[in-house]
């Protein structure tokens, strides 16, 4: 009986154990609620039928091979990096300036 009274007066038993249960229980509860959310999104998400047919027809490796073939023919030695306009610059003036310097 003495140990039960001393446990009830203990700050760890009074505040620590409930806090620990709240944190651990809350993490499990949040996991369940977020899983419900993602399951609902999965059910509601549907592709456009034409896009779905296109995606299912094409093999992804074929698409990558086609893109590789396109890039193989490109001349990368004459490539020049052109920066875009800054937010404070007028984009039309900047484009005209870039076109003049390219000529």
Backbone as JSON Lines, residues from 0, in Angstrom:
{"i":0,"aa":"X","n":[0.81,-1.18,0.0],"ca":[0.0,0.0,0.0],"c":[0.86,1.25,0.0]}
{"i":1,"aa":"X","n":[1.99,1.15,0.68],"ca":[2.89,2.3,0.76],"c":[3.45,2.65,-0.62]}
{"i":2,"aa":"X","n":[3.75,1.64,-1.43],"ca":[4.32,1.91,-2.75],"c":[3.3,2.55,-3.68]}
{"i":3,"aa":"X","n":[2.02,2.22,-3.56],"ca":[0.99,2.8,-4.41],"c":[0.82,4.29,-4.1]}
{"i":4,"aa":"X","n":[0.84,4.65,-2.8],"ca":[0.73,6.06,-2.43],"c":[1.95,6.84,-2.87]}
{"i":5,"aa":"X","n":[3.11,6.23,-2.74],"ca":[4.32,6.94,-3.17],"c":[4.36,7.09,-4.69]}
{"i":6,"aa":"X","n":[3.8,6.13,-5.42],"ca":[3.73,6.26,-6.87],"c":[2.76,7.37,-7.28]}
{"i":7,"aa":"X","n":[1.65,7.49,-6.56],"ca":[0.67,8.52,-6.88],"c":[1.22,9.92,-6.62]}
{"i":8,"aa":"X","n":[2.11,10.05,-5.7],"ca":[2.72,11.34,-5.4],"c":[3.91,11.65,-6.3]}
{"i":9,"aa":"X","n":[4.42,10.65,-6.96],"ca":[5.6,10.83,-7.81],"c":[5.25,11.69,-9.03]}
{"i":10,"aa":"X","n":[6.11,12.65,-9.36],"ca":[5.87,13.52,-10.52],"c":[6.02,12.74,-11.82]}
{"i":11,"aa":"X","n":[6.91,11.77,-11.82],"ca":[7.09,10.96,-13.03],"c":[5.83,10.18,-13.33]}
{"i":12,"aa":"X","n":[5.25,9.59,-12.32],"ca":[4.03,8.8,-12.51],"c":[2.85,9.7,-12.86]}
{"i":13,"aa":"X","n":[2.83,10.9,-12.27],"ca":[1.72,11.81,-12.47],"c":[1.76,12.49,-13.84]}
{"i":14,"aa":"X","n":[2.93,12.92,-14.27],"ca":[3.03,13.69,-15.51],"c":[3.82,13.0,-16.62]}
{"i":15,"aa":"X","n":[4.84,12.26,-16.26],"ca":[5.71,11.65,-17.26],"c":[5.06,10.51,-18.02]}
{"i":16,"aa":"X","n":[4.44,9.58,-17.32],"ca":[3.81,8.42,-17.96],"c":[2.66,8.86,-18.88]}
{"i":17,"aa":"X","n":[1.75,9.76,-18.46],"ca":[0.7,10.2,-19.39],"c":[1.27,10.92,-20.62]}
{"i":18,"aa":"X","n":[2.31,11.7,-20.43],"ca":[2.92,12.39,-21.57],"c":[3.54,11.39,-22.53]}
{"i":19,"aa":"X","n":[4.21,10.4,-22.02],"ca":[4.81,9.37,-22.86],"c":[3.75,8.6,-23.62]}
{"i":20,"aa":"X","n":[2.66,8.26,-22.94],"ca":[1.56,7.57,-23.62],"c":[0.93,8.44,-24.7]}
{"i":21,"aa":"X","n":[0.8,9.73,-24.44],"ca":[0.23,10.65,-25.42],"c":[1.11,10.74,-26.66]}
{"i":22,"aa":"X","n":[2.41,10.83,-26.48],"ca":[3.33,10.95,-27.62],"c":[3.35,9.67,-28.44]}
{"i":23,"aa":"X","n":[3.51,8.54,-27.78],"ca":[3.58,7.26,-28.5],"c":[2.23,6.92,-29.12]}
{"i":24,"aa":"X","n":[1.16,7.08,-28.38],"ca":[-0.18,6.81,-28.91],"c":[-0.55,7.77,-30.04]}
{"i":25,"aa":"X","n":[-0.13,9.01,-29.91],"ca":[-0.41,9.99,-30.95],"c":[0.29,9.66,-32.26]}
{"i":26,"aa":"X","n":[1.49,9.14,-32.18],"ca":[2.19,8.79,-33.42],"c":[1.48,7.65,-34.14]}
{"i":27,"aa":"X","n":[1.0,6.68,-33.4],"ca":[0.25,5.59,-34.03],"c":[-1.09,6.08,-34.59]}
{"i":28,"aa":"X","n":[-1.76,6.96,-33.86],"ca":[-3.02,7.51,-34.33],"c":[-2.84,8.34,-35.59]}
{"i":29,"aa":"X","n":[-1.81,9.18,-35.63],"ca":[-1.55,9.98,-36.82],"c":[-1.22,9.11,-38.02]}
{"i":30,"aa":"X","n":[-0.51,8.03,-37.78],"ca":[-0.18,7.13,-38.89],"c":[-1.45,6.56,-39.51]}
{"i":31,"aa":"X","n":[-2.4,6.19,-38.68],"ca":[-3.65,5.64,-39.19],"c":[-4.46,6.69,-39.94]}
{"i":32,"aa":"X","n":[-4.53,7.9,-39.42],"ca":[-5.29,8.95,-40.09],"c":[-4.65,9.35,-41.42]}
{"i":33,"aa":"X","n":[-3.33,9.43,-41.47],"ca":[-2.69,9.78,-42.74],"c":[-2.85,8.66,-43.75]}
{"i":34,"aa":"X","n":[-2.85,7.43,-43.31],"ca":[-3.05,6.31,-44.23],"c":[-4.45,6.37,-44.85]}
{"i":35,"aa":"X","n":[-5.44,6.74,-44.07],"ca":[-6.8,6.91,-44.6],"c":[-6.81,7.99,-45.67]}
{"i":36,"aa":"X","n":[-6.1,9.06,-45.42],"ca":[-6.03,10.17,-46.38],"c":[-5.44,9.71,-47.7]}
{"i":37,"aa":"X","n":[-4.31,9.01,-47.64],"ca":[-3.66,8.57,-48.87],"c":[-4.48,7.51,-49.61]}
{"i":38,"aa":"X","n":[-5.17,6.66,-48.88],"ca":[-6.04,5.68,-49.52],"c":[-7.18,6.37,-50.26]}
{"i":39,"aa":"X","n":[-7.75,7.4,-49.65],"ca":[-8.84,8.14,-50.29],"c":[-8.34,8.84,-51.55]}
{"i":40,"aa":"X","n":[-7.14,9.41,-51.51],"ca":[-6.58,10.07,-52.69],"c":[-6.33,9.07,-53.8]}
{"i":41,"aa":"X","n":[-5.9,7.89,-53.43],"ca":[-5.63,6.85,-54.43],"c":[-6.91,6.42,-55.13]}
{"i":42,"aa":"X","n":[-7.99,6.34,-54.38],"ca":[-9.28,5.95,-54.97],"c":[-9.8,7.04,-55.89]}
{"i":43,"aa":"X","n":[-9.68,8.3,-55.48],"ca":[-10.23,9.41,-56.24],"c":[-9.39,9.78,-57.45]}
{"i":44,"aa":"X","n":[-8.11,9.41,-57.48],"ca":[-7.23,9.8,-58.57],"c":[-7.47,8.89,-59.77]}
{"i":45,"aa":"X","n":[-7.86,9.49,-60.85],"ca":[-8.08,8.74,-62.08],"c":[-7.42,9.48,-63.23]}
{"i":46,"aa":"X","n":[-6.86,8.75,-64.17],"ca":[-6.24,9.35,-65.34],"c":[-7.26,9.55,-66.45]}
{"i":47,"aa":"X","n":[-6.96,10.5,-67.31],"ca":[-7.75,10.68,-68.51],"c":[-7.64,9.41,-69.34]}
{"i":48,"aa":"X","n":[-8.73,8.87,-69.88],"ca":[-8.66,7.59,-70.6],"c":[-7.67,7.6,-71.77]}
{"i":49,"aa":"X","n":[-7.59,8.71,-72.51],"ca":[-6.64,8.75,-73.64],"c":[-5.2,8.73,-73.13]}
{"i":50,"aa":"X","n":[-4.94,9.44,-72.04],"ca":[-3.6,9.44,-71.46],"c":[-3.25,8.09,-70.86]}
{"i":51,"aa":"X","n":[-4.23,7.46,-70.23],"ca":[-4.01,6.15,-69.63],"c":[-3.66,5.11,-70.7]}
{"i":52,"aa":"X","n":[-4.36,5.18,-71.84],"ca":[-4.07,4.25,-72.94],"c":[-2.67,4.5,-73.49]}
{"i":53,"aa":"X","n":[-2.28,5.75,-73.59],"ca":[-0.95,6.09,-74.1],"c":[0.15,5.62,-73.16]}
{"i":54,"aa":"X","n":[-0.06,5.83,-71.88],"ca":[0.93,5.44,-70.89],"c":[1.07,3.92,-70.84]}
{"i":55,"aa":"X","n":[-0.05,3.22,-70.89],"ca":[0.03,1.76,-70.79],"c":[0.63,1.15,-72.05]}
{"i":56,"aa":"X","n":[0.45,1.79,-73.21],"ca":[0.99,1.25,-74.46],"c":[2.51,1.33,-74.5]}
{"i":57,"aa":"X","n":[3.02,2.48,-74.16],"ca":[4.45,2.71,-74.33],"c":[5.25,2.08,-73.2]}
{"i":58,"aa":"X","n":[6.3,1.44,-73.6],"ca":[7.23,0.89,-72.62],"c":[8.21,2.01,-72.26]}
{"i":59,"aa":"X","n":[8.51,2.16,-70.98],"ca":[9.35,3.27,-70.55],"c":[10.76,3.18,-71.11]}
{"i":60,"aa":"X","n":[11.29,2.0,-71.28],"ca":[12.64,1.88,-71.84],"c":[12.66,2.34,-73.29]}
{"i":61,"aa":"X","n":[11.59,2.1,-74.02],"ca":[11.5,2.57,-75.4],"c":[11.52,4.09,-75.46]}
{"i":62,"aa":"X","n":[10.81,4.72,-74.55],"ca":[10.76,6.17,-74.52],"c":[12.15,6.72,-74.25]}
{"i":63,"aa":"X","n":[12.86,6.13,-73.31],"ca":[14.22,6.58,-73.0],"c":[15.16,6.37,-74.17]}
{"i":64,"aa":"X","n":[15.01,5.26,-74.86],"ca":[15.86,5.02,-76.03],"c":[15.59,6.03,-77.13]}
{"i":65,"aa":"X","n":[14.33,6.38,-77.34],"ca":[13.99,7.39,-78.34],"c":[14.59,8.75,-77.98]}
{"i":66,"aa":"X","n":[14.51,9.12,-76.73],"ca":[15.08,10.39,-76.29],"c":[16.6,10.38,-76.43]}
{"i":67,"aa":"X","n":[17.22,9.25,-76.16],"ca":[18.66,9.14,-76.31],"c":[19.06,9.31,-77.78]}
{"i":68,"aa":"X","n":[18.3,8.72,-78.66],"ca":[18.59,8.86,-80.1],"c":[18.46,10.31,-80.55]}
{"i":69,"aa":"X","n":[17.47,11.01,-80.03],"ca":[17.31,12.43,-80.37],"c":[18.51,13.24,-79.89]}
{"i":70,"aa":"X","n":[18.95,12.96,-78.66],"ca":[20.05,13.73,-78.09],"c":[21.39,13.37,-78.71]}
{"i":71,"aa":"X","n":[21.51,12.18,-79.24],"ca":[22.77,11.76,-79.85],"c":[23.07,12.59,-81.09]}
{"i":72,"aa":"X","n":[22.03,12.99,-81.82],"ca":[22.23,13.77,-83.03],"c":[22.46,15.26,-82.77]}
{"i":73,"aa":"X","n":[22.27,15.74,-81.57],"ca":[22.42,17.16,-81.27],"c":[23.9,17.53,-81.19]}
{"i":74,"aa":"X","n":[24.22,18.74,-81.66],"ca":[25.59,19.24,-81.62],"c":[25.78,20.0,-80.31]}
{"i":75,"aa":"X","n":[26.43,19.4,-79.36],"ca":[26.61,20.0,-78.04],"c":[27.88,20.82,-77.93]}
{"i":76,"aa":"X","n":[28.75,20.78,-78.94],"ca":[29.99,21.54,-78.87],"c":[29.74,23.04,-79.07]}
{"i":77,"aa":"X","n":[28.71,23.41,-79.79],"ca":[28.41,24.81,-80.05],"c":[27.35,25.35,-79.11]}
{"i":78,"aa":"X","n":[27.08,24.67,-78.04],"ca":[26.07,25.06,-77.09],"c":[26.53,26.26,-76.29]}
{"i":79,"aa":"X","n":[25.63,27.21,-76.05],"ca":[25.96,28.4,-75.29],"c":[24.92,28.58,-74.19]}
{"i":80,"aa":"X","n":[25.38,28.87,-73.0],"ca":[24.48,29.08,-71.87],"c":[24.02,30.53,-71.87]}
{"i":81,"aa":"X","n":[22.71,30.74,-71.94],"ca":[22.13,32.07,-71.94],"c":[21.28,32.2,-70.7]}
{"i":82,"aa":"X","n":[21.58,33.19,-69.89],"ca":[20.81,33.35,-68.65],"c":[19.52,34.08,-68.93]}
{"i":83,"aa":"X","n":[18.52,33.81,-68.11],"ca":[17.23,34.48,-68.22],"c":[17.26,35.81,-67.51]}
{"i":84,"aa":"X","n":[16.24,36.61,-67.69],"ca":[16.22,37.93,-67.04],"c":[15.99,37.8,-65.54]}
{"i":85,"aa":"X","n":[16.55,38.76,-64.83],"ca":[16.32,38.84,-63.39],"c":[14.92,39.4,-63.16]}
{"i":86,"aa":"X","n":[14.35,39.19,-61.97],"ca":[12.98,39.68,-61.72],"c":[12.85,41.2,-61.9]}
{"i":87,"aa":"X","n":[13.91,41.96,-61.63],"ca":[13.82,43.41,-61.73],"c":[14.12,43.92,-63.15]}
{"i":88,"aa":"X","n":[14.56,43.04,-64.05],"ca":[14.84,43.44,-65.42],"c":[13.59,43.28,-66.29]}
{"i":89,"aa":"X","n":[13.48,44.13,-67.31],"ca":[12.39,44.01,-68.27],"c":[12.76,42.87,-69.21]}
{"i":90,"aa":"X","n":[11.93,41.86,-69.3],"ca":[12.29,40.66,-70.07],"c":[12.38,40.95,-71.56]}
{"i":91,"aa":"X","n":[11.54,41.83,-72.1],"ca":[11.59,42.12,-73.54],"c":[12.88,42.84,-73.9]}
{"i":92,"aa":"X","n":[13.28,43.81,-73.08],"ca":[14.54,44.51,-73.34],"c":[15.72,43.55,-73.23]}
{"i":93,"aa":"X","n":[15.66,42.67,-72.26],"ca":[16.75,41.72,-72.06],"c":[16.84,40.74,-73.24]}
{"i":94,"aa":"X","n":[15.69,40.3,-73.75],"ca":[15.71,39.39,-74.9],"c":[16.28,40.08,-76.13]}
{"i":95,"aa":"X","n":[15.93,41.34,-76.36],"ca":[16.48,42.08,-77.49],"c":[17.99,42.22,-77.35]}
{"i":96,"aa":"X","n":[18.45,42.48,-76.14],"ca":[19.89,42.61,-75.91],"c":[20.59,41.28,-76.17]}
{"i":97,"aa":"X","n":[20.0,40.17,-75.75],"ca":[20.6,38.85,-76.01],"c":[20.64,38.53,-77.48]}
{"i":98,"aa":"X","n":[19.61,38.9,-78.22],"ca":[19.57,38.64,-79.66],"c":[20.65,39.43,-80.39]}
{"i":99,"aa":"X","n":[20.91,40.67,-79.93],"ca":[21.94,41.49,-80.56],"c":[23.33,40.93,-80.31]}
{"i":100,"aa":"X","n":[23.56,40.41,-79.11],"ca":[24.89,39.87,-78.8],"c":[25.13,38.53,-79.48]}
{"i":101,"aa":"X","n":[24.08,37.81,-79.84],"ca":[24.25,36.52,-80.5],"c":[24.63,36.68,-81.97]}
{"i":102,"aa":"X","n":[24.29,37.78,-82.57],"ca":[24.57,37.98,-84.0],"c":[25.99,38.27,-84.28]}
